[in-house]
Amino acid sequence: MDAPEPVVDAFIDVLSAQQEKETLQNQAQKYRDGVLPMAQGQAEKMVKDAEAYKEAVITKAKGEAAQFTSITKQYERAEDVTKKRMYLETMEDILSGMNKIIVDGNAGNGVMPYLPLKELKPSEPTKQEESR
């Protein structure tokens, strides 16, 4: 006995839908199998990077705290000397990139108090030096 044509068409549609469902499930599984390990790897890398950053920040903070403690002890021993040294170190950092020479006009009685003197000499020999 043969089934009526509308029933056969519906049966074929059901079989097609089941096959399509299996195909889509297989594709989704394949995608998950590819994406999940990659996402887990990225997550692990982010966690490790965060831990490394945390350690770097802690280490830096401990170093700065130790430096502050050291400076505090020096300050307690010699307040004026420490203030002057800190001022000079700060000015050296600030002015290190400048191509200018700053001279205290009150110091030296007309003599420029600047060392090293080699930096004041011209780098190219003058005509008099070349003729010698």
PDB file of C-alpha atoms in Angstrom:
ATOM      1  CA  MET A   1       0.000   0.000   0.000  1.00  0.00           C
ATOM      2  CA  ASP A   2       1.318   3.412  -0.956  1.00  0.00           C
ATOM      3  CA  ALA A   3       0.933   6.478   1.219  1.00  0.00           C
ATOM      4  CA  PRO A   4      -0.858   9.489  -0.180  1.00  0.00           C
ATOM      5  CA  GLU A   5       1.385  12.074  -1.797  1.00  0.00           C
ATOM      6  CA  PRO A   6       0.847  14.825   0.848  1.00  0.00           C
ATOM      7  CA  VAL A   7       1.914  12.328   3.544  1.00  0.00           C
ATOM      8  CA  VAL A   8       5.008  11.325   1.543  1.00  0.00           C
ATOM      9  CA  ASP A   9       5.945  15.002   1.082  1.00  0.00           C
ATOM     10  CA  ALA A  10       5.499  15.659   4.808  1.00  0.00           C
ATOM     11  CA  PHE A  11       7.594  12.572   5.642  1.00  0.00           C
ATOM     12  CA  ILE A  12      10.383  13.768   3.321  1.00  0.00           C
ATOM     13  CA  ASP A  13      10.198  17.241   4.953  1.00  0.00           C
ATOM     14  CA  VAL A  14      10.556  15.656   8.405  1.00  0.00           C
ATOM     15  CA  LEU A  15      13.571  13.603   7.282  1.00  0.00           C
ATOM     16  CA  SER A  16      15.118  16.717   5.713  1.00  0.00           C
ATOM     17  CA  ALA A  17      14.544  18.708   8.886  1.00  0.00           C
ATOM     18  CA  GLN A  18      16.171  15.973  10.988  1.00  0.00           C
ATOM     19  CA  GLN A  19      19.201  15.881   8.690  1.00  0.00           C
ATOM     20  CA  GLU A  20      19.469  19.672   8.727  1.00  0.00           C
ATOM     21  CA  LYS A  21      19.218  19.633  12.530  1.00  0.00           C
ATOM     22  CA  GLU A  22      22.074  17.111  12.748  1.00  0.00           C
ATOM     23  CA  THR A  23      24.148  19.112  10.266  1.00  0.00           C
ATOM     24  CA  LEU A  24      23.647  22.350  12.214  1.00  0.00           C
ATOM     25  CA  GLN A  25      24.424  20.602  15.507  1.00  0.00           C
ATOM     26  CA  ASN A  26      27.633  19.184  14.027  1.00  0.00           C
ATOM     27  CA  GLN A  27      28.637  22.619  12.713  1.00  0.00           C
ATOM     28  CA  ALA A  28      27.927  24.197  16.100  1.00  0.00           C
ATOM     29  CA  GLN A  29      29.949  21.491  17.871  1.00  0.00           C
ATOM     30  CA  LYS A  30      32.850  21.999  15.452  1.00  0.00           C
ATOM     31  CA  TYR A  31      32.723  25.770  15.998  1.00  0.00           C
ATOM     32  CA  ARG A  32      32.624  25.315  19.780  1.00  0.00           C
ATOM     33  CA  ASP A  33      35.533  22.894  19.646  1.00  0.00           C
ATOM     34  CA  GLY A  34      37.562  25.506  17.750  1.00  0.00           C
ATOM     35  CA  VAL A  35      36.551  28.617  19.671  1.00  0.00           C
ATOM     36  CA  LEU A  36      36.471  27.290  23.230  1.00  0.00           C
ATOM     37  CA  PRO A  37      40.153  26.301  23.506  1.00  0.00           C
ATOM     38  CA  MET A  38      41.197  29.588  21.915  1.00  0.00           C
ATOM     39  CA  ALA A  39      39.040  31.572  24.358  1.00  0.00           C
ATOM     40  CA  GLN A  40      40.393  29.566  27.288  1.00  0.00           C
ATOM     41  CA  GLY A  41      43.946  30.234  26.118  1.00  0.00           C
ATOM     42  CA  GLN A  42      43.254  33.953  25.841  1.00  0.00           C
ATOM     43  CA  ALA A  43      41.677  33.955  29.295  1.00  0.00           C
ATOM     44  CA  GLU A  44      44.705  32.193  30.795  1.00  0.00           C
ATOM     45  CA  LYS A  45      47.029  34.678  29.094  1.00  0.00           C
ATOM     46  CA  MET A  46      45.015  37.605  30.453  1.00  0.00           C
ATOM     47  CA  VAL A  47      45.152  36.150  33.970  1.00  0.00           C
ATOM     48  CA  LYS A  48      48.917  35.589  33.735  1.00  0.00           C
ATOM     49  CA  ASP A  49      49.446  39.103  32.344  1.00  0.00           C
ATOM     50  CA  ALA A  50      47.349  40.537  35.181  1.00  0.00           C
ATOM     51  CA  GLU A  51      49.334  38.570  37.766  1.00  0.00           C
ATOM     52  CA  ALA A  52      52.614  39.756  36.249  1.00  0.00           C
ATOM     53  CA  TYR A  53      51.360  43.348  36.276  1.00  0.00           C
ATOM     54  CA  LYS A  54      50.273  42.963  39.901  1.00  0.00           C
ATOM     55  CA  GLU A  55      53.709  41.683  40.879  1.00  0.00           C
ATOM     56  CA  ALA A  56      55.409  44.518  38.985  1.00  0.00           C
ATOM     57  CA  VAL A  57      53.249  47.137  40.708  1.00  0.00           C
ATOM     58  CA  ILE A  58      53.853  45.588  44.130  1.00  0.00           C
ATOM     59  CA  THR A  59      57.600  45.385  43.526  1.00  0.00           C
ATOM     60  CA  LYS A  60      57.714  48.990  42.345  1.00  0.00           C
ATOM     61  CA  ALA A  61      55.689  50.151  45.349  1.00  0.00           C
ATOM     62  CA  LYS A  62      57.961  48.273  47.747  1.00  0.00           C
ATOM     63  CA  GLY A  63      61.014  49.824  46.093  1.00  0.00           C
ATOM     64  CA  GLU A  64      59.547  53.304  46.309  1.00  0.00           C
ATOM     65  CA  ALA A  65      58.608  52.731  49.957  1.00  0.00           C
ATOM     66  CA  ALA A  66      62.138  51.551  50.746  1.00  0.00           C
ATOM     67  CA  GLN A  67      63.579  54.576  48.955  1.00  0.00           C
ATOM     68  CA  PHE A  68      61.259  56.876  50.898  1.00  0.00           C
ATOM     69  CA  THR A  69      62.275  55.225  54.169  1.00  0.00           C
ATOM     70  CA  SER A  70      65.935  55.664  53.271  1.00  0.00           C
ATOM     71  CA  ILE A  71      65.450  59.324  52.407  1.00  0.00           C
ATOM     72  CA  THR A  72      63.505  59.848  55.630  1.00  0.00           C
ATOM     73  CA  LYS A  73      66.386  58.417  57.665  1.00  0.00           C
ATOM     74  CA  GLN A  74      68.874  60.625  55.806  1.00  0.00           C
ATOM     75  CA  TYR A  75      66.605  63.618  56.376  1.00  0.00           C
ATOM     76  CA  GLU A  76      66.419  62.897  60.098  1.00  0.00           C
ATOM     77  CA  ARG A  77      70.235  62.754  60.276  1.00  0.00           C
ATOM     78  CA  ALA A  78      71.030  65.814  58.125  1.00  0.00           C
ATOM     79  CA  GLU A  79      67.962  67.859  57.236  1.00  0.00           C
ATOM     80  CA  ASP A  80      69.669  70.709  55.324  1.00  0.00           C
ATOM     81  CA  VAL A  81      72.028  68.448  53.388  1.00  0.00           C
ATOM     82  CA  THR A  82      69.185  66.140  52.363  1.00  0.00           C
ATOM     83  CA  LYS A  83      67.000  69.057  51.239  1.00  0.00           C
ATOM     84  CA  LYS A  84      69.834  70.506  49.155  1.00  0.00           C
ATOM     85  CA  ARG A  85      70.699  67.107  47.631  1.00  0.00           C
ATOM     86  CA  MET A  86      67.064  66.419  46.740  1.00  0.00           C
ATOM     87  CA  TYR A  87      66.742  69.886  45.205  1.00  0.00           C
ATOM     88  CA  LEU A  88      69.895  69.429  43.122  1.00  0.00           C
ATOM     89  CA  GLU A  89      68.858  65.939  41.978  1.00  0.00           C
ATOM     90  CA  THR A  90      65.442  67.240  40.964  1.00  0.00           C
ATOM     91  CA  MET A  91      66.923  70.166  39.059  1.00  0.00           C
ATOM     92  CA  GLU A  92      69.376  67.808  37.353  1.00  0.00           C
ATOM     93  CA  ASP A  93      66.485  65.615  36.202  1.00  0.00           C
ATOM     94  CA  ILE A  94      64.447  68.588  35.014  1.00  0.00           C
ATOM     95  CA  LEU A  95      67.269  70.398  33.238  1.00  0.00           C
ATOM     96  CA  SER A  96      69.179  67.391  31.880  1.00  0.00           C
ATOM     97  CA  GLY A  97      67.663  67.706  28.411  1.00  0.00           C
ATOM     98  CA  MET A  98      68.463  71.382  28.006  1.00  0.00           C
ATOM     99  CA  ASN A  99      71.261  72.718  25.826  1.00  0.00           C
ATOM    100  CA  LYS A 100      71.678  75.816  27.976  1.00  0.00           C
ATOM    101  CA  ILE A 101      74.022  76.565  30.843  1.00  0.00           C
ATOM    102  CA  ILE A 102      72.490  78.180  33.898  1.00  0.00           C
ATOM    103  CA  VAL A 103      74.942  80.137  36.051  1.00  0.00           C
ATOM    104  CA  ASP A 104      74.396  81.716  39.446  1.00  0.00           C
ATOM    105  CA  GLY A 105      75.337  85.370  38.968  1.00  0.00           C
ATOM    106  CA  ASN A 106      76.139  85.862  42.658  1.00  0.00           C
ATOM    107  CA  ALA A 107      78.733  83.101  42.784  1.00  0.00           C
ATOM    108  CA  GLY A 108      82.332  83.207  41.665  1.00  0.00           C
ATOM    109  CA  ASN A 109      83.081  86.973  41.561  1.00  0.00           C
ATOM    110  CA  GLY A 110      83.136  87.153  37.782  1.00  0.00           C
ATOM    111  CA  VAL A 111      84.464  83.637  37.299  1.00  0.00           C
ATOM    112  CA  MET A 112      82.077  81.197  35.780  1.00  0.00           C
ATOM    113  CA  PRO A 113      81.770  78.273  38.235  1.00  0.00           C
ATOM    114  CA  TYR A 114      81.239  75.503  35.708  1.00  0.00           C
ATOM    115  CA  LEU A 115      82.778  72.058  35.409  1.00  0.00           C
ATOM    116  CA  PRO A 116      83.743  70.127  33.332  1.00  0.00           C
ATOM    117  CA  LEU A 117      85.594  72.689  31.292  1.00  0.00           C
ATOM    118  CA  LYS A 118      86.046  70.311  28.342  1.00  0.00           C
ATOM    119  CA  GLU A 119      82.414  70.823  27.422  1.00  0.00           C
ATOM    120  CA  LEU A 120      83.014  74.559  27.024  1.00  0.00           C
ATOM    121  CA  LYS A 121      85.752  74.053  24.420  1.00  0.00           C
ATOM    122  CA  PRO A 122      84.659  74.055  20.792  1.00  0.00           C
ATOM    123  CA  SER A 123      84.527  70.568  19.367  1.00  0.00           C
ATOM    124  CA  GLU A 124      86.189  71.575  16.069  1.00  0.00           C
ATOM    125  CA  PRO A 125      89.763  72.924  16.091  1.00  0.00           C
ATOM    126  CA  THR A 126      90.111  76.627  15.370  1.00  0.00           C
ATOM    127  CA  LYS A 127      92.233  77.987  12.512  1.00  0.00           C
ATOM    128  CA  GLN A 128      95.070  78.783  14.933  1.00  0.00           C
ATOM    129  CA  GLU A 129      95.114  75.205  16.249  1.00  0.00           C
ATOM    130  CA  GLU A 130      95.118  73.769  12.716  1.00  0.00           C
ATOM    131  CA  SER A 131      98.130  75.893  11.652  1.00  0.00           C
ATOM    132  CA  ARG A 132     100.274  74.660  14.557  1.00  0.00           C
TER     133      ARG A 132
END
